[in-house]
Coordinates of C-alpha atoms and ligand atoms in Angstrom, one line a residue:
M1 CA 98.6 71.6 2.6
E2 CA 100.3 73.9 5.1
S3 CA 104.0 73.8 4.7
I4 CA 106.4 73.1 7.6
Q5 CA 107.8 76.6 7.4
S6 CA 104.4 78.2 7.7
K7 CA 103.5 75.9 10.5
K8 CA 106.6 77.1 12.3
T9 CA 105.9 80.7 11.7
N10 CA 102.4 80.2 13.0
L11 CA 103.6 78.5 16.1
F12 CA 106.1 81.3 16.7
K13 CA 103.4 83.9 16.3
Q14 CA 101.3 82.1 18.9
V15 CA 104.2 81.9 21.3
N16 CA 104.8 85.6 20.9
K17 CA 101.1 86.3 21.5
L18 CA 101.1 84.1 24.6
L19 CA 104.1 85.8 26.1
G20 CA 103.0 89.3 25.0
G21 CA 106.4 90.9 25.0
K22 CA 107.5 89.5 28.3
K23 CA 111.3 89.0 28.6
T24 CA 111.7 86.7 31.5
I25 CA 109.7 83.5 31.9
A26 CA 110.0 80.2 33.8
V27 CA 108.8 76.7 33.4
I28 CA 108.3 74.7 36.6
C29 CA 106.3 71.7 37.9
N30 CA 103.3 71.8 40.1
Q31 CA 103.6 68.1 41.2
W32 CA 106.4 65.6 42.1
G33 CA 108.5 66.2 39.0
D34 CA 108.7 64.4 35.6
T35 CA 105.9 66.4 34.1
G36 CA 107.6 67.5 30.9
K37 CA 109.8 70.5 31.9
G38 CA 112.4 69.3 29.4
K39 CA 109.9 69.3 26.6
F40 CA 108.7 72.8 27.4
V41 CA 112.2 74.3 28.0
D42 CA 113.2 73.0 24.6
F43 CA 109.9 74.3 23.2
F44 CA 110.5 77.9 24.5
G45 CA 114.2 77.5 23.7
A46 CA 113.2 78.7 20.2
W47 CA 112.0 82.0 21.7
A48 CA 114.7 82.5 24.4
D49 CA 118.2 84.0 24.1
I50 CA 119.3 82.6 27.5
I51 CA 118.2 79.4 29.2
A52 CA 119.2 78.8 32.8
R53 CA 118.9 76.1 35.5
G54 CA 118.9 77.3 39.1
T55 CA 118.0 74.3 41.3
G56 CA 118.7 70.6 41.9
G57 CA 121.5 68.7 40.2
A58 CA 121.9 65.5 38.4
N59 CA 118.8 64.1 40.3
A60 CA 116.8 65.8 37.5
G61 CA 116.2 63.9 34.2
H62 CA 114.7 66.1 31.5
T63 CA 113.7 64.5 28.3
I64 CA 113.4 66.1 24.9
R65 CA 112.0 64.1 22.0
L66 CA 112.5 65.1 18.4
G67 CA 111.0 62.6 16.0
N68 CA 112.5 59.3 17.0
K69 CA 115.5 60.8 18.8
E70 CA 115.5 61.2 22.6
H71 CA 117.9 63.5 24.5
I72 CA 117.9 63.3 28.3
F73 CA 119.7 66.0 30.3
H74 CA 120.5 65.9 34.0
L75 CA 122.5 69.1 34.4
I76 CA 122.9 70.8 31.1
P77 CA 119.9 73.0 30.5
S78 CA 117.3 71.7 28.0
G79 CA 117.9 74.7 25.8
I80 CA 121.2 73.3 24.7
L81 CA 119.9 72.0 21.4
Y82 CA 119.7 75.7 20.3
D83 CA 123.4 76.3 21.2
A84 CA 124.4 76.4 17.5
K85 CA 121.9 79.3 17.1
G86 CA 124.0 81.3 19.6
K87 CA 121.7 80.8 22.6
I88 CA 123.4 80.8 26.0
N89 CA 122.7 77.9 28.4
I90 CA 123.5 78.5 32.0
I91 CA 124.1 76.2 35.0
G92 CA 123.2 78.6 37.8
S93 CA 124.6 79.3 41.2
G94 CA 121.9 77.3 43.0
V95 CA 122.6 74.1 41.2
A96 CA 124.5 71.1 42.7
F97 CA 127.2 70.8 40.0
D98 CA 128.7 67.4 39.2
P99 CA 131.5 67.9 36.7
A100 CA 131.6 64.2 35.8
V101 CA 128.0 64.3 34.7
V102 CA 128.5 67.4 32.6
E103 CA 131.6 65.9 31.0
H104 CA 129.5 62.9 30.1
E105 CA 126.6 65.0 28.8
I106 CA 129.0 67.0 26.6
S107 CA 130.4 63.7 25.2
L108 CA 126.8 62.7 24.3
L109 CA 126.2 66.0 22.6
K110 CA 129.4 65.5 20.6
V111 CA 128.2 62.1 19.5
A112 CA 124.9 63.6 18.4
K113 CA 126.9 66.4 16.6
C114 CA 125.2 69.1 18.7
S115 CA 127.1 72.2 19.7
F116 CA 127.7 73.3 23.3
K117 CA 130.0 76.2 22.9
N118 CA 127.8 78.7 24.7
L119 CA 127.4 76.7 27.9
R120 CA 128.2 78.8 31.0
I121 CA 128.7 77.5 34.5
S122 CA 128.3 79.5 37.6
K123 CA 131.5 80.0 39.6
D124 CA 129.4 79.9 42.7
A125 CA 127.5 76.6 42.2
H126 CA 128.3 74.0 44.8
L127 CA 130.3 71.0 43.8
V128 CA 129.1 67.4 44.0
L129 CA 132.2 65.4 45.2
P130 CA 132.7 61.6 45.7
Q131 CA 131.9 62.0 49.5
H132 CA 128.5 63.4 48.7
L133 CA 127.5 60.5 46.5
L134 CA 128.9 58.1 49.1
M135 CA 127.0 59.8 52.0
D136 CA 123.8 59.8 50.1
R137 CA 124.1 56.1 49.3
V138 CA 125.3 54.8 52.6
K139 CA 122.5 56.7 54.4
E140 CA 119.8 55.4 52.1
N141 CA 121.3 51.9 52.3
K142 CA 121.0 51.9 56.1
A143 CA 117.6 53.7 56.3
G144 CA 115.5 50.6 55.7
S145 CA 111.8 51.3 55.4
G146 CA 112.3 54.9 56.3
K147 CA 114.4 55.6 53.2
I148 CA 113.5 58.6 51.1
G149 CA 114.3 56.8 47.8
T150 CA 116.8 59.4 46.6
T151 CA 118.3 59.3 43.2
G152 CA 121.7 58.7 44.8
R153 CA 123.3 61.7 43.1
G154 CA 124.6 63.3 46.3
I155 CA 122.1 66.1 46.3
G156 CA 121.1 66.1 50.0
P157 CA 124.8 66.0 51.2
V158 CA 125.8 68.8 48.9
Y159 CA 123.2 71.2 50.2
E160 CA 123.9 70.1 53.7
D161 CA 127.5 71.2 53.3
H162 CA 126.4 74.4 51.7
Y163 CA 124.4 75.3 54.8
A164 CA 127.1 73.8 57.1
R165 CA 129.4 76.3 55.4
I166 CA 132.0 73.7 54.4
G167 CA 131.0 73.3 50.8
L168 CA 133.3 73.6 47.8
T169 CA 132.3 75.6 44.7
V170 CA 133.0 75.5 41.0
N171 CA 135.5 78.3 41.5
D172 CA 137.6 76.0 43.6
L173 CA 138.1 73.9 40.5
L174 CA 140.2 76.7 39.2
N175 CA 142.4 76.9 42.3
P176 CA 143.7 73.4 43.1
K177 CA 145.6 74.4 46.2
D178 CA 142.5 76.0 47.8
F179 CA 140.5 73.0 46.6
E180 CA 142.7 70.6 48.5
K181 CA 142.6 72.6 51.7
K182 CA 138.8 72.9 51.5
L183 CA 138.5 69.3 50.6
L184 CA 140.4 68.2 53.7
K185 CA 138.3 70.4 55.9
N186 CA 135.1 69.1 54.3
L187 CA 136.1 65.5 54.9
Q188 CA 137.1 65.8 58.6
D189 CA 133.7 65.1 60.1
K190 CA 132.6 62.8 57.4
I191 CA 135.5 60.3 57.9
V192 CA 134.5 60.1 61.6
L193 CA 130.8 59.6 60.7
L194 CA 131.6 57.0 58.0
G195 CA 133.3 54.9 60.7
Q196 CA 129.9 53.7 61.9
Y197 CA 128.9 52.3 58.5
D198 CA 129.8 48.9 57.1
K199 CA 133.3 49.0 55.5
Q200 CA 132.3 46.6 52.8
V201 CA 129.2 48.7 51.8
I202 CA 131.4 51.8 51.6
K203 CA 134.0 49.9 49.5
Q204 CA 131.2 48.7 47.1
I205 CA 129.7 52.1 46.7
M206 CA 133.1 53.7 46.0
Q207 CA 133.5 51.2 43.1
H208 CA 130.5 52.6 41.4
E209 CA 131.1 54.4 38.1
H210 CA 129.4 57.5 39.4
L211 CA 132.2 57.7 42.1
G212 CA 135.1 57.2 39.7
S213 CA 134.9 53.3 39.6
G214 CA 137.1 52.9 42.7
R215 CA 139.7 55.4 41.6
F216 CA 138.9 57.7 44.6
Y217 CA 138.9 54.8 47.1
D218 CA 141.6 54.3 49.7
E219 CA 141.4 51.1 51.8
K220 CA 142.7 52.9 54.9
N221 CA 141.3 56.4 54.7
I222 CA 138.3 55.8 52.4
F223 CA 139.2 58.7 50.1
N224 CA 142.3 59.0 48.0
I225 CA 142.8 62.7 48.3
K226 CA 145.6 62.9 45.7
K227 CA 143.5 61.4 43.0
I228 CA 140.5 63.5 43.8
V229 CA 142.5 66.7 43.7
K230 CA 144.1 65.7 40.4
E231 CA 140.8 64.8 38.8
Y232 CA 139.1 67.9 39.9
A233 CA 142.0 70.1 38.7
R234 CA 141.5 68.4 35.3
Y235 CA 137.8 69.4 35.4
G236 CA 139.0 73.0 36.2
K237 CA 141.0 73.0 33.0
L238 CA 138.2 71.4 31.0
F239 CA 135.6 73.9 32.1
K240 CA 137.9 77.0 32.4
N241 CA 136.3 78.8 29.5
N242 CA 132.8 78.0 30.6
I243 CA 133.0 79.2 34.2
I244 CA 131.8 82.8 34.8
D245 CA 129.8 84.8 37.3
T246 CA 126.4 83.8 35.9
D247 CA 124.4 85.7 38.5
T248 CA 125.8 89.0 37.4
F249 CA 125.5 88.0 33.8
L250 CA 121.8 87.3 34.2
R251 CA 121.1 90.4 36.1
K252 CA 122.7 92.5 33.4
A253 CA 120.7 90.7 30.7
L254 CA 117.4 91.3 32.6
G255 CA 115.0 93.3 30.5
K256 CA 117.3 93.2 27.5
K257 CA 117.5 89.5 26.6
K258 CA 114.8 86.9 26.5
I259 CA 115.5 84.7 29.6
L260 CA 114.0 81.3 30.2
L261 CA 114.4 79.7 33.6
E262 CA 114.2 75.9 33.7
G263 CA 112.8 74.4 36.9
A264 CA 113.9 71.0 38.3
Q265 CA 111.8 68.5 40.3
G266 CA 108.5 70.0 41.4
N267 CA 106.8 72.1 44.0
L268 CA 105.7 69.1 46.0
L269 CA 109.4 68.0 46.3
S270 CA 110.5 71.4 47.5
I271 CA 112.6 71.3 50.7
D272 CA 110.6 74.3 52.0
H273 CA 107.1 73.5 50.8
G274 CA 107.0 69.9 49.7
T275 CA 105.9 66.6 51.4
Y276 CA 108.8 66.8 53.9
P277 CA 110.8 64.7 54.7
F278 CA 110.1 62.9 51.3
V279 CA 111.5 65.8 49.3
T280 CA 114.7 66.9 47.6
A281 CA 117.1 69.3 49.1
S282 CA 116.5 72.5 47.2
D283 CA 113.5 74.8 46.8
C284 CA 111.9 73.8 43.5
T285 CA 109.3 76.6 43.5
I286 CA 109.7 79.7 41.4
A287 CA 111.1 81.5 44.5
G288 CA 113.9 78.9 44.7
L289 CA 114.5 78.9 41.0
S290 CA 114.8 82.7 40.6
K291 CA 117.1 82.8 43.6
G292 CA 119.2 80.0 42.2
V293 CA 120.0 82.1 39.1
G294 CA 120.7 85.3 41.1
L295 CA 117.4 86.9 40.3
R296 CA 114.4 88.1 42.4
E297 CA 111.1 86.2 42.1
N298 CA 109.4 89.3 40.8
D299 CA 111.9 89.6 37.9
V300 CA 110.1 86.7 36.4
E301 CA 107.2 88.0 34.3
M302 CA 105.4 84.7 33.6
T303 CA 105.7 81.4 35.4
L304 CA 104.3 78.4 33.6
G305 CA 103.5 75.6 36.0
I306 CA 103.1 72.1 34.5
I307 CA 100.3 69.8 35.5
K308 CA 100.5 66.1 34.4
A309 CA 96.8 65.1 34.0
P310 CA 94.5 63.3 34.4
Y311 CA 96.9 61.0 36.1
M312 CA 100.1 62.0 38.0
T313 CA 103.3 60.3 39.2
R314 CA 105.8 60.2 42.0
V315 CA 109.2 58.4 42.2
G316 CA 110.7 57.4 45.5
G317 CA 109.1 57.3 48.9
G318 CA 106.4 59.5 50.5
A319 CA 102.6 59.8 50.6
F320 CA 100.6 59.6 47.4
P321 CA 96.9 59.5 48.4
T322 CA 95.5 58.9 44.9
E323 CA 98.0 56.2 44.0
F324 CA 96.5 53.4 41.9
G325 CA 96.7 50.3 44.1
G326 CA 97.9 52.3 47.2
T327 CA 100.6 50.5 49.2
Q328 CA 100.7 47.6 46.9
S329 CA 101.9 49.9 44.1
A330 CA 104.3 51.8 46.4
E331 CA 105.9 48.6 47.5
W332 CA 106.1 47.2 44.0
C333 CA 107.6 50.4 42.6
G334 CA 110.1 50.4 45.4
T335 CA 111.3 46.9 44.7
S336 CA 114.7 46.9 43.0
G337 CA 114.9 45.3 39.6
V338 CA 111.4 46.4 38.5
T339 CA 111.9 48.0 35.0
R340 CA 109.7 48.5 31.9
K341 CA 111.1 45.3 30.6
T342 CA 110.3 43.2 33.6
E343 CA 106.8 44.7 33.9
K344 CA 106.2 43.9 30.3
E345 CA 107.3 40.3 30.8
K346 CA 105.1 39.9 33.9
F347 CA 102.0 41.8 32.8
G348 CA 102.1 41.7 29.0
N349 CA 100.2 44.4 27.2
L350 CA 97.7 45.8 29.6
S351 CA 94.8 48.0 28.3
L352 CA 93.7 51.0 30.4
D353 CA 90.5 49.2 31.0
Q354 CA 91.5 47.6 34.3
S355 CA 89.1 47.1 37.2
D356 CA 92.0 46.2 39.4
E357 CA 93.5 49.5 40.6
F358 CA 97.1 48.1 40.9
K359 CA 97.0 46.8 37.3
L360 CA 95.5 50.1 36.1
G361 CA 98.6 51.7 37.6
V362 CA 100.9 49.4 35.8
A363 CA 98.9 49.9 32.5
V364 CA 99.2 53.7 32.9
R365 CA 102.9 53.5 33.6
M366 CA 103.5 51.4 30.5
A367 CA 101.3 53.6 28.3
G368 CA 103.0 56.8 29.6
F369 CA 106.5 55.4 29.6
E370 CA 106.7 56.3 33.3
Y371 CA 110.1 55.0 34.2
G372 CA 112.7 57.4 35.7
A373 CA 114.8 59.3 33.2
T374 CA 117.6 59.4 35.9
T375 CA 117.3 56.0 37.6
G376 CA 115.0 53.9 35.4
R377 CA 112.8 53.2 38.4
P378 CA 109.1 52.7 37.8
R379 CA 107.2 55.9 38.6
R380 CA 104.2 55.4 40.9
T381 CA 101.0 56.4 39.2
G382 CA 97.7 57.7 40.5
W383 CA 94.7 59.9 39.6
L384 CA 95.1 63.7 39.5
D385 CA 94.9 65.2 43.0
L386 CA 93.2 68.6 43.2
P387 CA 93.8 69.1 47.0
F388 CA 97.6 68.9 46.2
L389 CA 97.2 71.1 43.1
R390 CA 95.4 73.8 45.1
Y391 CA 98.2 73.7 47.6
S392 CA 101.0 73.7 44.9
I393 CA 99.5 76.6 42.9
Q394 CA 100.2 78.9 45.9
F395 CA 103.9 78.6 45.1
S396 CA 103.7 79.0 41.4
S397 CA 101.1 80.9 39.3
K398 CA 97.7 80.6 37.7
D399 CA 99.3 80.0 34.3
V400 CA 99.5 76.3 33.6
I401 CA 100.5 73.7 31.0
F402 CA 98.7 70.4 30.9
T403 CA 100.9 67.4 29.8
K404 CA 100.4 63.7 29.0
I405 CA 96.7 63.9 28.6
D406 CA 97.0 61.8 25.4
V407 CA 98.2 58.8 27.5
M408 CA 94.7 58.4 28.8
D409 CA 93.0 58.6 25.3
S410 CA 91.7 55.0 25.6
C411 CA 90.6 55.2 29.3
K412 CA 86.8 54.8 29.6
E413 CA 86.4 56.4 33.0
I414 CA 88.5 59.3 34.4
K415 CA 88.5 60.0 38.1
I416 CA 89.6 63.2 39.7
C417 CA 90.3 63.6 43.4
V418 CA 88.4 66.7 44.5
A419 CA 88.9 66.5 48.3
Y420 CA 90.1 64.2 51.1
E421 CA 88.3 62.7 54.0
Y422 CA 90.5 62.6 57.0
T423 CA 90.1 59.1 58.6
G424 CA 92.7 59.3 61.4
P425 CA 92.7 60.1 65.1
K426 CA 92.5 63.7 66.4
Y427 CA 95.5 65.6 65.2
N428 CA 96.6 69.2 65.6
V429 CA 98.0 71.1 62.7
G430 CA 98.8 74.6 64.0
N431 CA 95.5 76.0 65.1
L432 CA 93.6 73.5 63.0
V433 CA 92.2 70.4 64.7
L434 CA 91.6 67.4 62.4
N435 CA 89.0 64.8 63.5
K436 CA 87.9 61.6 61.9
G437 CA 85.6 62.6 59.1
T438 CA 87.1 66.1 58.5
R439 CA 86.9 67.1 54.8
L440 CA 90.0 68.7 53.4
N441 CA 89.9 70.6 50.1
M442 CA 93.5 71.6 50.4
A443 CA 96.3 69.1 51.0
I444 CA 98.3 69.5 54.2
P445 CA 101.8 68.2 53.2
E446 CA 102.4 66.4 56.5
K447 CA 103.2 62.7 56.8
E448 CA 100.9 62.1 59.8
V449 CA 98.0 63.7 58.0
L450 CA 98.5 62.4 54.5
K451 CA 98.5 58.7 55.6
Y452 CA 94.9 59.1 56.7
C453 CA 93.7 61.1 53.7
K454 CA 91.1 59.1 51.8
P455 CA 90.4 60.7 48.3
I456 CA 86.9 61.7 47.4
Y457 CA 86.5 61.3 43.6
K458 CA 84.4 62.8 40.9
T459 CA 84.1 60.6 37.8
F460 CA 84.0 61.7 34.2
P461 CA 83.5 59.7 31.0
G462 CA 86.7 59.3 29.0
W463 CA 87.0 61.0 25.6
L464 CA 88.0 57.7 23.9
T465 CA 89.7 59.2 20.8
S466 CA 93.3 60.0 19.9
I467 CA 94.2 63.7 20.5
R468 CA 97.9 63.5 19.3
N469 CA 97.2 65.0 15.9
L470 CA 95.1 67.9 17.2
R471 CA 96.7 71.3 17.2
N472 CA 93.8 73.6 18.1
I473 CA 91.9 73.8 21.3
E474 CA 88.6 73.9 19.4
E475 CA 89.3 70.5 18.0
L476 CA 89.6 68.8 21.4
P477 CA 86.8 66.3 22.3
Q478 CA 84.1 68.0 24.3
K479 CA 84.4 65.4 27.1
L480 CA 88.1 66.4 27.6
K481 CA 87.3 70.1 27.4
N482 CA 84.8 69.5 30.2
I483 CA 87.5 67.9 32.4
I484 CA 89.9 70.7 31.8
S485 CA 87.3 73.4 32.5
F486 CA 86.4 71.6 35.7
I487 CA 90.0 71.6 36.9
E488 CA 90.5 75.2 35.9
K489 CA 87.4 76.2 37.9
E490 CA 88.2 74.0 41.0
V491 CA 91.8 75.1 41.3
G492 CA 91.6 78.6 39.9
V493 CA 94.1 78.2 37.0
K494 CA 94.2 79.3 33.4
T495 CA 95.3 76.9 30.8
R496 CA 98.0 78.4 28.5
I497 CA 99.2 75.2 26.8
I498 CA 98.0 71.7 26.3
S499 CA 100.6 69.1 25.4
V500 CA 99.3 66.2 23.3
G501 CA 102.5 64.2 22.8
P502 CA 106.2 64.2 23.7
D503 CA 107.3 66.0 20.4
R504 CA 108.0 69.7 20.2
D505 CA 105.1 70.3 17.8
E506 CA 102.6 68.1 19.6
T507 CA 101.5 71.2 21.4
I508 CA 98.4 73.4 21.5
I509 CA 98.9 77.0 22.6
I510 CA 96.0 78.9 23.9
A511 CA 97.0 82.5 23.3
K512 CA 93.8 84.4 24.2
Ligands
GDP601 P1 110.7 66.5 33.3 O1 111.6 65.9 34.4 O2 109.7 67.3 33.9 O3 111.5 67.1 32.2 O4 110.0 65.2 32.6 P2 110.7 63.8 32.2 O5 111.5 64.1 31.0 O6 111.3 63.2 33.3 O7 109.4 63.0 31.9 C1 108.4 63.4 31.0 C2 108.2 62.3 29.9 O8 107.0 62.6 29.2 C3 109.3 62.4 28.9 O9 109.5 61.1 28.4 C4 108.7 63.3 27.8 O10 109.2 63.0 26.5 C5 107.2 62.8 27.9 N1 106.2 63.9 27.5 C6 106.2 65.2 27.7 N2 105.0 65.7 27.4 C7 104.3 64.7 26.9 C8 102.9 64.6 26.5 O11 102.2 65.6 26.4 N3 102.5 63.4 26.1 C9 103.3 62.3 26.2 N4 102.8 61.1 25.8 N5 104.5 62.3 26.6 C10 105.0 63.5 27.0
IMO602 P1 113.0 66.1 37.4 O1 113.6 67.4 37.3 C1 111.1 63.2 40.1 C2 112.9 62.7 44.1 C3 113.6 61.3 44.3 C4 113.3 61.2 45.8 C5 113.4 62.6 46.3 C6 114.8 63.0 46.9 O2 113.4 65.1 36.4 O3 111.5 66.3 37.6 P2 117.2 63.4 45.8 O4 118.0 62.6 44.9 O5 116.8 64.7 45.1 O6 117.8 63.6 47.1 O7 115.8 62.6 46.0 O8 113.2 63.5 45.2 N1 113.4 63.4 42.9 C7 112.7 63.4 41.7 N2 111.5 62.9 41.3 N3 111.7 64.0 39.2 C8 112.9 64.6 39.6 O9 113.5 65.5 38.8 C9 113.4 64.3 40.9 N4 114.5 64.7 41.5 C10 114.5 64.1 42.7 O10 113.0 60.3 43.6 O11 112.0 60.8 46.1
MG603 MG1 112.4 64.0 35.0

C-alpha cells in the first residue's frame, strides 16, 4: 500500500508539474461564490510562500475541511493553516478590513492551537466601522422586495466611502487623533441620512454583537464617538506588529517568492462585471484581485477559475435562470429562519431522484451542505449554466477547477443549460435588439434581460457511482468524463483540477 508520505510527495510533484515553475498564481470563482476557493487556497498553501486576499471583506466565508475538522475564514486568508511553516498571509489593500472579525478569527485559531504570527495587514485597507454595518442593515431592512440580500457586513458602505473619499484606513488605527477627526467627518452626512430611518430599528441594529452589542450606541447622537475611538485605538495596539505596506512587500516579492492570490466572491458578483445591481461592492475578477494586492493583472502567471458543477448556487437576490423550482425556490431561500435544520425537519431525507424541481433543489442543497458559511442562509441551487460560464470566463482564464461534482453522484439525470431563449418584449442592449424567441448563447448580465431568459437544456445520464475515492482522471466514470468534455468544448476551457470531496486530498490534478 502507498504510504501517506509517498502520496504527499506524489501530490507535490503533480502540483509542481501543473504550475510548471510559475511563481504567482490566483484562485478565483467563475460563478456567484461559494465554489471552494477556501479548499483550493489551502491546497496550494502547501506550495506557496505568501498567500494574499485582495477583495471583499467579512462577507466571504471560506471553508477548509481537514478530516472531521472544519475551519471557516472570513477575512484571514485560507493559507493561515501553514503559518507555523513560516508562510506569510496577507490581508491586502483592496480588502474591507473589520478588526473585530479578525480579532475573533485569531481567537479561534488560538483555540485550535494554530499559529498566526506571520499575518500581515495592509496599512491601506479601508476600515469597516459600526456606521457601515448600520447603513448596510438599515438600507436592506427598508428595501422590501428590492433588497439585494447582502451579508450585512457593511461591505457596500465601506466601498462607497472609499470612492466618496471619506473612508478611514487601517493606518488610522495607529493614529487615534487622526482617526477621531476622520471619523467625525465620515459621520457628518450619515447622521443626517439616518434621520429618515426608524429610530427603534437603528437602536435594535446597534445592539447586535457585530456592532459592539450596543457599546457604540448613543441614544441622542446614534454613535458614541468616545467609545468607538477607544475601541479602535485598542485594535491599533493589537495589530501594531501586523500592519505594513503589503503592496510594496508583494511587489518586492514578485518573481522571487511563490505568491498565491485568494479570490473572494465570484465573477458574477463583481461590481463591474456581475449581475448588477445584485452584486457585491468590489471587483471579484482577477483584475480586481491583483489590483487589491498592489499588483498588475499580468503579474499573475496562472489564474485558476473554479466552476461548481453540474449544479451551481447563489445566495441573496438576483436572477438565476436555471434555479431548481424558479421563484418558489428564490422566495423560500429568502425566507428568514430557513436553515439546514428546519429544512431537514420539513422535508426529511430527500434523494436526488425528485421529479419536482423545487424539491430537487432542496435535495441538492442538503446533499451539498449548501448553507452560507457567513450567514447560514440556504443557498439557492440550480443546474450549471453555460451562457453564464461563457460570459464569466472572459474575466478569468481558460484554466479551471471543477468542484462539488461528487454531490451529484446519485443523480440519475444531469441537465446542463446550453443556451437561453429570450421570451420577453423587444429590448435594446447597446446595438443588439432582443426579440421574443431570440437565442442567446452568452448571458447578458442585465436584470431586464435575465428575467425573460428561459434555459435550453441538454440532458445527460448520471454516472451513478461514488467518485470520492478516485484520485486519477482515468478512473472517473466515462459518463462523467463525457459531461466534462462537453463543458470544456462548449465553453473553451481546460480542466486542471477535479475536486471530488471537501478534503485537501480529495483532489485530482490533471498535469498534462
Ligand atoms: P468558498 O467561499 O468559495 O471558499 O466556498 P465555501 O467554503 O463557502 O463553500 C464551499 C463548500 O463546499 C465548503 O463547505 C467546502 O468544504 C465544500 N467543498 C469544496 N470542494 C468540494 C467538493 O469537491 N466536494 C464537496 N462535497 N464539497 C466541497
Ligand atoms: P465567498 O467569498 C456568495 C453576495 C450576498 C449578496 C451580494 C451582496 O464566500 O464566495 P454584500 O454583503 O457583499 O454586500 O452582498 O453578494 N455575497 C456572496 N455570495 N459567496 C460570497 O463570498 C459572497 N459575498 C457576498 O449574498 O447577494
Ligand atoms: Mg463562501
